[in-house]
mmCIF file of C-alpha atoms in Angstrom:
data_model
loop_
_atom_site.group_PDB
_atom_site.id
_atom_site.type_symbol
_atom_site.label_atom_id
_atom_site.label_comp_id
_atom_site.label_asym_id
_atom_site.label_seq_id
_atom_site.Cartn_x
_atom_site.Cartn_y
_atom_site.Cartn_z
ATOM 1 C CA MET G 96 -0.069 0.082 -0.047
ATOM 2 C CA SER G 97 1.470 3.380 -0.932
ATOM 3 C CA GLN G 98 1.995 6.007 1.551
ATOM 4 C CA PRO G 99 -0.090 9.094 1.707
ATOM 5 C CA PRO G 100 1.940 12.030 0.749
ATOM 6 C CA LEU G 101 3.379 14.269 3.399
ATOM 7 C CA PHE G 102 1.668 17.773 3.892
ATOM 8 C CA ARG G 103 3.697 20.423 2.337
ATOM 9 C CA PRO G 104 2.412 23.906 3.090
ATOM 10 C CA PRO G 105 2.137 26.001 -0.263
ATOM 11 C CA VAL G 106 5.053 28.204 -0.884
ATOM 12 C CA LYS G 107 2.723 31.154 -1.171
ATOM 13 C CA ILE G 108 1.735 30.540 2.511
ATOM 14 C CA LEU G 109 5.287 30.270 3.737
ATOM 15 C CA LEU G 110 6.250 33.368 1.945
ATOM 16 C CA GLN G 111 3.132 35.284 3.729
ATOM 17 C CA ILE G 112 4.266 33.842 7.217
ATOM 18 C CA LEU G 113 8.008 34.819 6.483
ATOM 19 C CA GLY G 114 6.807 38.248 5.392
ATOM 20 C CA ALA G 115 4.776 38.772 8.379
ATOM 21 C CA VAL G 116 7.572 37.703 10.693
ATOM 22 C CA VAL G 117 10.134 40.054 9.053
ATOM 23 C CA PHE G 118 7.578 42.990 9.227
ATOM 24 C CA ALA G 119 6.645 42.171 12.880
ATOM 25 C CA CYS G 120 10.311 42.066 14.054
ATOM 26 C CA ALA G 121 11.040 45.269 12.178
ATOM 27 C CA ALA G 122 8.121 47.173 13.359
ATOM 28 C CA VAL G 123 8.451 46.138 17.007
ATOM 29 C CA GLY G 124 12.032 47.201 16.851
ATOM 30 C CA ILE G 125 10.790 50.718 15.668
ATOM 31 C CA VAL G 126 8.459 50.965 18.514
ATOM 32 C CA TYR G 127 11.330 50.188 21.014
ATOM 33 C CA PHE G 128 13.680 52.527 19.215
ATOM 34 C CA SER G 129 11.074 55.311 19.248
ATOM 35 C CA ARG G 130 10.700 54.894 22.981
ATOM 36 C CA MET G 131 14.360 54.973 23.506
ATOM 37 C CA ILE G 132 14.695 57.988 21.408
ATOM 38 C CA PHE G 133 11.750 59.746 23.072
ATOM 39 C CA GLN G 134 13.377 59.279 26.429
ATOM 40 C CA ASN G 135 16.074 61.733 25.151
ATOM 41 C CA GLY G 136 13.475 64.446 24.270
ATOM 42 C CA ILE G 137 12.901 63.582 20.583
ATOM 43 C CA LEU G 138 9.405 62.507 19.206
ATOM 44 C CA LEU G 139 9.945 60.170 16.501
ATOM 45 C CA SER G 140 7.117 59.770 14.006
ATOM 46 C CA LEU G 141 6.022 56.106 13.800
ATOM 47 C CA ALA G 142 4.122 56.525 10.792
ATOM 48 C CA ALA G 143 7.105 57.918 8.981
ATOM 49 C CA SER G 144 9.387 55.202 10.151
ATOM 50 C CA ALA G 145 6.996 52.386 9.571
ATOM 51 C CA ALA G 146 6.486 53.589 6.010
ATOM 52 C CA LEU G 147 10.059 52.609 5.427
ATOM 53 C CA LEU G 148 9.103 48.944 5.822
ATOM 54 C CA ILE G 149 6.273 49.104 2.982
ATOM 55 C CA PRO G 150 8.401 48.068 0.077
ATOM 56 C CA ILE G 151 9.906 44.999 2.112
ATOM 57 C CA HIS G 152 6.403 43.999 3.122
ATOM 58 C CA PHE G 153 4.889 44.217 -0.224
ATOM 59 C CA ALA G 154 7.563 42.181 -1.725
ATOM 60 C CA LEU G 155 7.030 39.438 0.698
ATOM 61 C CA THR G 156 3.274 39.395 0.683
ATOM 62 C CA THR G 157 2.254 39.790 -2.907
ATOM 63 C CA LEU G 158 2.424 36.196 -3.723
ATOM 64 C CA ALA G 159 0.095 35.175 -1.042
ATOM 65 C CA HIS G 160 -2.690 37.513 -1.867
ATOM 66 C CA ARG G 161 -4.350 34.893 -4.049
ATOM 67 C CA ILE G 162 -4.951 32.734 -1.150
ATOM 68 C CA ILE G 163 -8.276 34.391 -0.055
ATOM 69 C CA VAL G 164 -8.630 37.258 -2.757
ATOM 70 C CA LYS G 165 -9.670 36.060 -6.357
ATOM 71 C CA SER G 166 -10.965 39.226 -8.112
ATOM 72 C CA PRO G 167 -8.952 42.369 -9.263
ATOM 73 C CA ALA G 168 -11.119 44.443 -6.820
ATOM 74 C CA GLY G 169 -10.005 42.163 -3.922
ATOM 75 C CA HIS G 170 -6.492 42.600 -4.744
ATOM 76 C CA ASP G 171 -7.057 46.329 -4.890
ATOM 77 C CA SER G 172 -8.744 46.112 -1.468
ATOM 78 C CA LEU G 173 -5.865 44.163 0.147
ATOM 79 C CA ARG G 174 -3.164 46.417 -1.136
ATOM 80 C CA ASN G 175 -4.998 49.489 0.276
ATOM 81 C CA PHE G 176 -5.464 47.829 3.578
ATOM 82 C CA ASN G 177 -1.720 47.071 3.810
ATOM 83 C CA ARG G 178 -0.805 50.327 2.749
ATOM 84 C CA ARG G 179 -2.983 52.165 5.101
ATOM 85 C CA LEU G 180 -2.746 49.906 8.100
ATOM 86 C CA ILE G 181 0.647 51.010 9.277
ATOM 87 C CA THR G 182 -0.010 54.730 8.762
ATOM 88 C CA ILE G 183 -3.001 55.077 11.184
ATOM 89 C CA LEU G 184 -1.917 56.216 14.712
ATOM 90 C CA ASP G 185 -5.587 56.850 16.038
ATOM 91 C CA ILE G 186 -6.577 53.733 17.763
ATOM 92 C CA ALA G 187 -10.290 54.401 16.946
ATOM 93 C CA LYS G 188 -9.751 55.087 13.292
ATOM 94 C CA LEU G 189 -7.630 51.993 13.197
ATOM 95 C CA SER G 190 -10.278 49.831 14.781
ATOM 96 C CA SER G 191 -12.930 51.057 12.395
ATOM 97 C CA PHE G 192 -10.587 50.629 9.289
ATOM 98 C CA VAL G 193 -9.805 47.168 10.370
ATOM 99 C CA THR G 194 -13.387 45.892 10.652
ATOM 100 C CA VAL G 195 -14.549 47.518 7.457
ATOM 101 C CA HIS G 196 -11.653 46.136 5.407
ATOM 102 C CA ILE G 197 -11.541 42.660 6.964
ATOM 103 C CA LYS G 198 -15.073 42.122 6.500
ATOM 104 C CA LYS G 199 -14.641 43.167 2.706
ATOM 105 C CA ILE G 200 -11.701 41.163 2.209
ATOM 106 C CA CYS G 201 -13.021 37.931 3.820
ATOM 107 C CA ASP G 202 -16.510 38.512 1.994
ATOM 108 C CA ALA G 203 -17.893 38.059 5.609
ATOM 109 C CA SER G 204 -21.177 38.983 7.149
ATOM 110 C CA SER G 205 -19.657 40.734 9.894
ATOM 111 C CA SER G 206 -16.325 41.525 11.603
ATOM 112 C CA ALA G 207 -15.294 42.727 15.111
ATOM 113 C CA PHE G 208 -11.927 44.377 16.589
ATOM 114 C CA ILE G 209 -11.589 43.699 20.264
ATOM 115 C CA LEU G 210 -8.639 45.215 22.479
ATOM 116 C CA ARG G 211 -7.594 44.891 26.120
ATOM 117 C CA ASP G 212 -8.402 47.985 28.055
ATOM 118 C CA GLU G 213 -5.431 49.895 28.985
ATOM 119 C CA ASN G 214 -6.504 50.333 32.657
ATOM 120 C CA ALA G 215 -8.432 47.179 33.309
ATOM 121 C CA PRO G 216 -7.905 43.434 32.773
ATOM 122 C CA GLN G 217 -10.808 43.139 30.421
ATOM 123 C CA PHE G 218 -11.277 43.053 26.671
ATOM 124 C CA ARG G 219 -13.727 45.368 25.015
ATOM 125 C CA VAL G 220 -15.165 45.629 21.418
ATOM 126 C CA CYS G 221 -13.685 48.831 19.898
ATOM 127 C CA ALA G 222 -15.299 48.413 16.545
ATOM 128 C CA ALA G 223 -17.669 46.237 14.770
ATOM 129 C CA GLU G 224 -19.024 46.151 11.261
ATOM 130 C CA GLY G 225 -22.392 44.318 10.507
ATOM 131 C CA ILE G 226 -23.017 43.883 14.168
ATOM 132 C CA HIS G 227 -22.764 47.494 15.263
ATOM 133 C CA HIS G 228 -24.798 46.850 18.512
ATOM 134 C CA VAL G 229 -21.950 44.966 20.136
ATOM 135 C CA LYS G 230 -19.561 48.009 20.119
ATOM 136 C CA GLY G 231 -18.553 48.793 23.700
ATOM 137 C CA ARG G 232 -19.181 45.379 25.164
ATOM 138 C CA THR G 233 -16.893 43.429 27.019
ATOM 139 C CA LEU G 234 -16.182 39.818 26.818
ATOM 140 C CA ALA G 235 -17.260 37.198 29.242
ATOM 141 C CA ALA G 236 -14.979 36.071 32.007
ATOM 142 C CA GLY G 237 -13.343 32.665 31.203
ATOM 143 C CA GLY G 238 -14.283 33.187 27.464
ATOM 144 C CA LEU G 239 -12.406 33.998 24.378
ATOM 145 C CA ALA G 240 -9.992 36.223 26.111
ATOM 146 C CA SER G 241 -9.166 33.534 28.755
ATOM 147 C CA TRP G 242 -8.907 30.830 25.848
ATOM 148 C CA PHE G 243 -6.216 33.003 23.806
ATOM 149 C CA GLY G 244 -4.431 33.773 26.946
ATOM 150 C CA THR G 245 -3.144 30.213 26.826
ATOM 151 C CA HIS G 246 -3.881 29.018 23.461
ATOM 152 C CA GLN G 247 -2.654 31.311 20.582
ATOM 153 C CA ASN G 248 -4.407 29.404 17.720
ATOM 154 C CA SER G 249 -7.687 30.612 16.136
ATOM 155 C CA VAL G 250 -11.044 29.260 17.006
ATOM 156 C CA MET G 251 -13.566 28.244 14.386
ATOM 157 C CA ARG G 252 -17.235 27.581 15.172
ATOM 158 C CA ARG G 253 -17.575 24.659 12.374
ATOM 159 C CA SER G 254 -14.393 22.896 13.665
ATOM 160 C CA ARG G 255 -14.976 19.475 15.311
ATOM 161 C CA ARG G 256 -13.332 20.781 18.632
ATOM 162 C CA PHE G 257 -15.686 23.607 18.980
ATOM 163 C CA SER G 258 -18.346 21.624 20.760
ATOM 164 C CA ARG G 259 -15.870 20.978 23.377
ATOM 165 C CA ARG G 260 -14.943 24.547 24.083
ATOM 166 C CA ALA G 261 -16.141 26.238 27.281
ATOM 167 C CA ALA G 262 -19.615 27.552 27.258
ATOM 168 C CA ALA G 263 -18.154 31.162 27.813
ATOM 169 C CA ILE G 264 -16.459 30.891 24.579
ATOM 170 C CA ARG G 265 -19.550 29.905 22.640
ATOM 171 C CA THR G 266 -21.243 32.853 24.444
ATOM 172 C CA ASP G 267 -18.690 35.350 23.352
ATOM 173 C CA MET G 268 -18.794 33.950 19.768
ATOM 174 C CA ASP G 269 -22.627 34.142 19.797
ATOM 175 C CA MET G 270 -22.602 37.693 20.922
ATOM 176 C CA LEU G 271 -20.390 38.682 18.025
ATOM 177 C CA SER G 272 -21.922 36.503 15.465
ATOM 178 C CA ALA G 273 -18.349 35.048 14.963
ATOM 179 C CA GLU G 274 -17.377 32.301 12.649
ATOM 180 C CA LEU G 275 -13.699 32.525 12.998
ATOM 181 C CA CYS G 276 -11.686 34.162 15.883
ATOM 182 C CA VAL G 277 -7.995 34.865 15.680
ATOM 183 C CA PRO G 278 -5.904 36.397 18.593
ATOM 184 C CA LEU G 279 -3.901 39.615 18.262
ATOM 185 C CA CYS G 280 -0.547 39.101 20.103
ATOM 186 C CA ILE G 281 2.766 41.082 20.549
ATOM 187 C CA GLY G 282 5.665 39.116 21.921
ATOM 188 C CA GLY G 283 3.298 36.350 23.152
ATOM 189 C CA ARG G 284 1.076 38.669 24.965
ATOM 190 C CA LEU G 285 -2.594 38.814 24.032
ATOM 191 C CA ILE G 286 -3.631 42.403 23.226
ATOM 192 C CA GLY G 287 -6.858 41.961 21.163
ATOM 193 C CA ILE G 288 -8.961 39.604 19.163
ATOM 194 C CA LEU G 289 -10.237 39.857 15.595
ATOM 195 C CA THR G 290 -13.495 38.155 14.595
ATOM 196 C CA VAL G 291 -15.136 37.551 11.252
ATOM 197 C CA GLY G 292 -18.775 36.203 10.750
ATOM 198 C CA LYS G 293 -20.115 33.782 8.135
ATOM 199 C CA ARG G 294 -18.911 33.885 4.623
ATOM 200 C CA HIS G 295 -21.619 35.366 2.247
ATOM 201 C CA ASP G 296 -21.263 32.088 0.187
ATOM 202 C CA ARG G 297 -21.938 30.055 3.403
ATOM 203 C CA ARG G 298 -18.812 28.089 2.853
ATOM 204 C CA PRO G 299 -16.596 27.316 5.837
ATOM 205 C CA TYR G 300 -13.101 29.209 6.068
ATOM 206 C CA THR G 301 -10.415 26.925 4.629
ATOM 207 C CA ARG G 302 -7.035 26.116 6.508
ATOM 208 C CA SER G 303 -5.335 28.464 3.957
ATOM 209 C CA GLN G 304 -7.691 31.280 4.864
ATOM 210 C CA MET G 305 -7.122 30.788 8.580
ATOM 211 C CA MET G 306 -3.532 30.901 7.941
ATOM 212 C CA PHE G 307 -3.622 34.254 6.000
ATOM 213 C CA LEU G 308 -5.858 35.756 8.684
ATOM 214 C CA HIS G 309 -3.160 34.686 11.332
ATOM 215 C CA ALA G 310 -0.640 36.474 9.034
ATOM 216 C CA LEU G 311 -2.770 39.515 8.844
ATOM 217 C CA SER G 312 -3.498 39.419 12.567
ATOM 218 C CA ASP G 313 0.238 39.918 13.297
ATOM 219 C CA GLU G 314 0.284 43.112 11.109
ATOM 220 C CA ILE G 315 -2.860 44.433 12.815
ATOM 221 C CA ALA G 316 -1.570 43.753 16.249
ATOM 222 C CA ILE G 317 1.644 45.641 15.555
ATOM 223 C CA ALA G 318 -0.469 48.547 14.109
ATOM 224 C CA ALA G 319 -2.476 48.504 17.288
ATOM 225 C CA SER G 320 0.463 48.449 19.430
ATOM 226 C CA ASN G 321 2.028 51.219 17.341
ATOM 227 C CA ALA G 322 -1.083 53.516 17.683
ATOM 228 C CA ARG G 323 -1.228 52.923 21.455
ATOM 229 C CA SER G 324 2.430 53.752 21.834
ATOM 230 C CA TYR G 325 2.142 56.850 19.638
ATOM 231 C CA ASN G 326 -0.800 58.036 21.738
ATOM 232 C CA ASP G 327 1.007 57.214 24.870
ATOM 233 C CA LEU G 328 3.936 59.241 23.697
ATOM 234 C CA THR G 329 1.880 62.302 22.421
ATOM 235 C CA ARG G 330 -0.105 62.338 25.718
ATOM 236 C CA THR G 331 3.120 62.320 27.717
ATOM 237 C CA TYR G 332 4.471 65.156 25.578
ATOM 238 C CA PHE G 333 1.226 67.063 25.837
ATOM 239 C CA GLU G 334 1.245 66.678 29.478
ATOM 240 C CA THR G 335 4.775 68.145 29.604
ATOM 241 C CA ILE G 336 3.707 71.109 27.355
ATOM 242 C CA GLU G 337 0.723 71.665 29.746
ATOM 243 C CA SER G 338 3.089 71.610 32.715
ATOM 244 C CA PHE G 339 5.036 74.540 30.801
ATOM 245 C CA ALA G 340 1.925 76.487 30.448
ATOM 246 C CA SER G 341 1.221 76.099 34.187
ATOM 247 C CA ALA G 342 4.903 77.192 34.833
ATOM 248 C CA ILE G 343 4.255 80.373 32.702
ATOM 249 C CA GLU G 344 1.195 81.129 34.794
ATOM 250 C CA ALA G 345 3.149 80.530 37.980
ATOM 251 C CA LYS G 346 5.575 83.222 36.874
ATOM 252 C CA ASP G 347 3.016 85.797 36.009
ATOM 253 C CA ALA G 348 0.630 86.121 39.035
ATOM 254 C CA TYR G 349 -1.881 88.226 37.105
ATOM 255 C CA THR G 350 -2.618 85.630 34.350
ATOM 256 C CA ARG G 351 -3.328 82.719 36.420
ATOM 257 C CA GLY G 352 -5.845 80.488 34.832
ATOM 258 C CA HIS G 353 -5.562 82.674 31.697
ATOM 259 C CA SER G 354 -4.834 79.866 29.334
ATOM 260 C CA ASP G 355 -7.932 77.864 30.631
ATOM 261 C CA ARG G 356 -10.235 80.896 30.220
ATOM 262 C CA VAL G 357 -9.036 81.709 26.782
ATOM 263 C CA THR G 358 -9.446 78.132 25.634
ATOM 264 C CA ALA G 359 -13.069 77.898 26.903
ATOM 265 C CA ILE G 360 -13.968 81.461 25.209
ATOM 266 C CA SER G 361 -12.193 80.326 22.022
ATOM 267 C CA LEU G 362 -14.289 77.149 22.000
ATOM 268 C CA ALA G 363 -17.417 78.886 22.541
ATOM 269 C CA ILE G 364 -16.752 81.231 19.803
ATOM 270 C CA ALA G 365 -15.875 78.011 17.656
ATOM 271 C CA GLN G 366 -19.338 76.591 18.418
ATOM 272 C CA THR G 367 -21.186 79.659 17.355
ATOM 273 C CA LEU G 368 -19.195 79.402 14.051
ATOM 274 C CA LYS G 369 -20.084 75.748 13.937
ATOM 275 C CA LEU G 370 -16.488 74.757 13.059
ATOM 276 C CA SER G 371 -15.621 71.187 12.235
ATOM 277 C CA GLN G 372 -14.317 68.875 15.013
ATOM 278 C CA GLU G 373 -10.794 68.957 13.462
ATOM 279 C CA HIS G 374 -10.791 72.704 13.810
ATOM 280 C CA VAL G 375 -12.163 72.528 17.325
ATOM 281 C CA ASP G 376 -9.520 70.112 18.509
ATOM 282 C CA THR G 377 -6.560 72.164 16.856
ATOM 283 C CA LEU G 378 -8.149 75.416 18.530
ATOM 284 C CA SER G 379 -8.250 73.710 21.934
ATOM 285 C CA TYR G 380 -4.541 72.664 21.558
ATOM 286 C CA ALA G 381 -3.493 76.146 20.305
ATOM 287 C CA SER G 382 -5.566 78.187 22.652
ATOM 288 C CA MET G 383 -4.223 76.380 25.837
ATOM 289 C CA LEU G 384 -0.629 76.762 24.510
ATOM 290 C CA HIS G 385 -0.976 80.258 22.946
ATOM 291 C CA ASP G 386 1.313 81.726 25.604
ATOM 292 C CA ILE G 387 3.799 78.875 25.918
ATOM 293 C CA GLY G 388 6.653 81.059 24.474
ATOM 294 C CA LYS G 389 6.367 83.230 27.511
ATOM 295 C CA ILE G 390 8.537 80.758 29.386
ATOM 296 C CA SER G 391 11.451 82.509 27.769
ATOM 297 C CA ILE G 392 10.703 85.835 29.280
ATOM 298 C CA ASP G 393 12.137 86.848 32.595
ATOM 299 C CA GLY G 394 9.609 87.101 35.566
ATOM 300 C CA THR G 395 10.504 90.634 36.295
ATOM 301 C CA VAL G 396 9.260 91.716 32.779
ATOM 302 C CA LEU G 397 6.193 89.636 33.047
ATOM 303 C CA ASN G 398 5.219 90.909 36.384
ATOM 304 C CA LYS G 399 6.301 94.485 35.813
ATOM 305 C CA PRO G 400 3.575 96.795 37.387
ATOM 306 C CA SER G 401 4.377 99.755 35.182
ATOM 307 C CA SER G 402 4.593 100.287 31.370
ATOM 308 C CA LEU G 403 7.260 98.156 29.669
ATOM 309 C CA THR G 404 10.163 99.867 27.878
ATOM 310 C CA SER G 405 10.744 99.572 24.179
ATOM 311 C CA ASP G 406 13.393 96.847 24.603
ATOM 312 C CA GLU G 407 11.097 94.975 27.215
ATOM 313 C CA MET G 408 8.315 95.143 24.561
ATOM 314 C CA SER G 409 10.445 93.861 21.969
ATOM 315 C CA ILE G 410 11.199 90.855 24.222
ATOM 316 C CA VAL G 411 7.684 90.142 24.889
ATOM 317 C CA ARG G 412 6.656 90.366 21.140
ATOM 318 C CA LYS G 413 8.952 87.507 20.538
ATOM 319 C CA HIS G 414 6.860 84.981 22.604
ATOM 320 C CA PRO G 415 4.460 83.867 19.611
ATOM 321 C CA ALA G 416 7.539 82.806 17.333
ATOM 322 C CA VAL G 417 9.263 81.126 20.450
ATOM 323 C CA GLY G 418 5.989 79.268 21.202
ATOM 324 C CA GLU G 419 5.839 78.157 17.742
ATOM 325 C CA SER G 420 9.368 76.830 17.822
ATOM 326 C CA ILE G 421 8.496 74.932 21.095
ATOM 327 C CA ILE G 422 5.679 72.902 19.628
ATOM 328 C CA ALA G 423 7.032 72.607 16.153
ATOM 329 C CA PRO G 424 8.811 69.128 16.842
ATOM 330 C CA ILE G 425 5.338 67.547 17.991
ATOM 331 C CA ALA G 426 3.626 65.822 15.048
ATOM 332 C CA PHE G 427 0.161 65.859 16.515
ATOM 333 C CA LEU G 428 0.451 69.910 17.078
ATOM 334 C CA SER G 429 1.526 70.465 13.632
ATOM 335 C CA LYS G 430 -1.653 72.269 12.746
ATOM 336 C CA ALA G 431 -1.503 74.416 16.153
ATOM 337 C CA ARG G 432 2.112 75.741 15.553
ATOM 338 C CA HIS G 433 0.924 78.351 12.989
ATOM 339 C CA VAL G 434 -2.123 79.213 15.123
ATOM 340 C CA VAL G 435 0.131 79.948 18.067
ATOM 341 C CA ARG G 436 2.523 82.032 16.138
ATOM 342 C CA HIS G 437 -0.112 84.472 14.764
ATOM 343 C CA HIS G 438 -2.333 84.971 17.756
ATOM 344 C CA HIS G 439 -0.980 88.557 18.187
ATOM 345 C CA GLU G 440 -1.585 89.613 14.506
ATOM 346 C CA ARG G 441 -4.135 92.335 13.761
ATOM 347 C CA TRP G 442 -6.894 92.393 11.135
ATOM 348 C CA ASP G 443 -5.403 95.753 9.814
ATOM 349 C CA GLY G 444 -1.842 94.277 9.684
ATOM 350 C CA LYS G 445 -0.252 96.173 12.521
ATOM 351 C CA GLY G 446 0.310 93.166 14.797
ATOM 352 C CA TYR G 447 3.269 90.906 15.347
ATOM 353 C CA PRO G 448 5.422 88.938 14.759
ATOM 354 C CA ASP G 449 4.916 88.981 10.925
ATOM 355 C CA GLY G 450 2.533 91.943 10.464
ATOM 356 C CA ILE G 451 0.203 89.899 8.231
ATOM 357 C CA ALA G 452 -3.626 91.248 7.755
ATOM 358 C CA GLY G 453 -7.064 89.993 7.020
ATOM 359 C CA GLU G 454 -7.698 86.457 6.067
ATOM 360 C CA ARG G 455 -4.022 85.776 5.630
ATOM 361 C CA ILE G 456 -4.006 85.327 9.536
ATOM 362 C CA PRO G 457 -5.175 81.735 10.261
ATOM 363 C CA LEU G 458 -8.864 81.772 11.227
ATOM 364 C CA LEU G 459 -8.037 80.029 14.622
ATOM 365 C CA SER G 460 -5.416 82.583 15.476
ATOM 366 C CA ARG G 461 -8.126 85.357 14.774
ATOM 367 C CA ILE G 462 -10.431 83.562 17.254
ATOM 368 C CA ILE G 463 -7.734 83.286 20.004
ATOM 369 C CA THR G 464 -6.904 86.998 19.313
ATOM 370 C CA VAL G 465 -10.468 88.079 20.391
ATOM 371 C CA ALA G 466 -10.715 85.515 23.266
ATOM 372 C CA ASP G 467 -7.329 86.677 24.574
ATOM 373 C CA ALA G 468 -8.348 90.324 24.368
ATOM 374 C CA PHE G 469 -11.630 89.552 26.234
ATOM 375 C CA ASP G 470 -9.905 87.774 28.954
ATOM 376 C CA ALA G 471 -7.342 90.452 29.354
ATOM 377 C CA ILE G 472 -9.959 93.047 29.759
ATOM 378 C CA THR G 473 -12.102 91.227 32.125
ATOM 379 C CA SER G 474 -9.024 90.341 34.326
ATOM 380 C CA SER G 475 -7.345 92.453 37.061
ATOM 381 C CA ARG G 476 -4.007 94.029 36.443
ATOM 382 C CA PRO G 477 -1.844 96.185 38.850
ATOM 383 C CA TYR G 478 -2.675 99.226 36.935
ATOM 384 C CA ARG G 479 -6.401 98.931 36.284
ATOM 385 C CA ARG G 480 -9.580 96.877 37.648
ATOM 386 C CA ALA G 481 -11.087 94.143 35.946
ATOM 387 C CA ARG G 482 -13.937 95.317 33.702
ATOM 388 C CA THR G 483 -17.399 93.786 32.986
ATOM 389 C CA HIS G 484 -18.343 91.595 30.281
ATOM 390 C CA LYS G 485 -20.539 94.296 28.744
ATOM 391 C CA GLU G 486 -17.449 96.741 28.851
ATOM 392 C CA ALA G 487 -15.166 94.174 27.279
ATOM 393 C CA GLN G 488 -17.690 93.527 24.612
ATOM 394 C CA HIS G 489 -18.025 97.388 23.917
ATOM 395 C CA GLU G 490 -14.188 97.840 23.745
ATOM 396 C CA ILE G 491 -13.811 94.860 21.338
ATOM 397 C CA ILE G 492 -16.636 96.184 18.927
ATOM 398 C CA GLN G 493 -14.767 99.542 18.921
ATOM 399 C CA HIS G 494 -11.840 97.665 17.342
ATOM 400 C CA ARG G 495 -13.968 95.489 14.975
ATOM 401 C CA GLY G 496 -12.363 95.684 11.580
ATOM 402 C CA THR G 497 -9.124 97.166 12.691
ATOM 403 C CA GLN G 498 -7.629 95.101 15.514
ATOM 404 C CA PHE G 499 -10.083 92.106 15.384
ATOM 405 C CA ASP G 500 -11.803 90.114 12.388
ATOM 406 C CA PRO G 501 -15.345 91.665 12.375
ATOM 407 C CA VAL G 502 -16.939 87.949 11.758
ATOM 408 C CA ILE G 503 -15.107 86.752 15.079
ATOM 409 C CA VAL G 504 -16.327 89.720 17.005
ATOM 410 C CA ASP G 505 -19.919 89.138 15.777
ATOM 411 C CA ALA G 506 -19.524 85.479 16.858
ATOM 412 C CA LEU G 507 -18.280 86.516 20.306
ATOM 413 C CA MET G 508 -21.494 88.790 20.728
ATOM 414 C CA LYS G 509 -23.705 85.726 20.062
ATOM 415 C CA VAL G 510 -22.021 83.754 22.668
ATOM 416 C CA PRO G 511 -24.292 83.084 25.846
ATOM 417 C CA GLU G 512 -23.334 84.994 29.016
ATOM 418 C CA GLN G 513 -23.200 81.802 30.885
ATOM 419 C CA GLN G 514 -20.434 80.418 28.617
ATOM 420 C CA LEU G 515 -18.457 83.571 29.011
ATOM 421 C CA THR G 516 -18.838 83.531 32.785
ATOM 422 C CA THR G 517 -17.706 79.861 32.825
ATOM 423 C CA GLY G 518 -14.672 80.715 30.682
ATOM 424 C CA ASN G 519 -13.780 83.658 32.951
#
């Protein structure tokens, strides 16, 4: 009797696995290297660094694409998935991107992206496609997360071993309408789970497809880890910048709380103007940090009770440009840097540091200019008392079209008194 042939994995699959391993090692190295560099005060862009790996990754994975993708449209979808995956550094956007594209690539009825909570030992559904009602839910104790904590192989509903799984695993898979579940691991540590529902053609997932999803799961795990690491780095950097802002206010007793008030008033104006969320986020950062450059100014100048000399005024007028230079290295503040630089420009072009006028001044800078003036007028100074909101509004209206953008002034006048009081 002839012996059955030995199982020989297709070369394509081996290439895919090799590609994933190389990609994983390189990308994890980048994360580690970024952290080491950040400790020395430099923020390395993970997106730019990871982009260097794309040519290597594509060369090693192209031959494997046909394992589960048969049509030209499918190839395009998978290429776009690989290209975009390593450039997304926002964990919410990454979660949504993964679920949408994995569902499409697998031609599945649903998909879900589950991550371990950063501050609690539980796993939560971050995004779901085709089963939107499960978003935000946590997995059952002793369920999939517990299984993948000790077994890093996939779980498929139609497998012969599925009936022997713990009831909690079946409960999780029922909740997720999951046909196939794949662990997301970094260095042997479970950080998340990827699930897909039944295929539209109702056929079971093949071994090759399972292996392919495992290879993709390595890349997805790296991308999720990168996004969280990047968020941690930027959060730490931003907290440092916030401490700088607090240090400035500690130097200047008469502007304590100024940054918070200017931020609140600026956001109230933005709400009146119905600005996009992206603009609101940038405005929030820029308004809180608009005076960060004052950290370079001697406290005796900042706290001087009398008028400043021309030399002292020249020093003070440098703070917007200094502020821009401080936040320039921070990638996620790239849109805020120009706002900070121009928050002392005037509508008529007589401001500083660049003397630009009108709509050449960034919109968000024009908003901060008005909010900054309103808070200055309604705050006490050594040489004058704090004026009322009505008095401040009257003075700002007098400079409408000269110092201030008329549109922003009109928006300030529409802000409810309660919001101005909260801001102040």
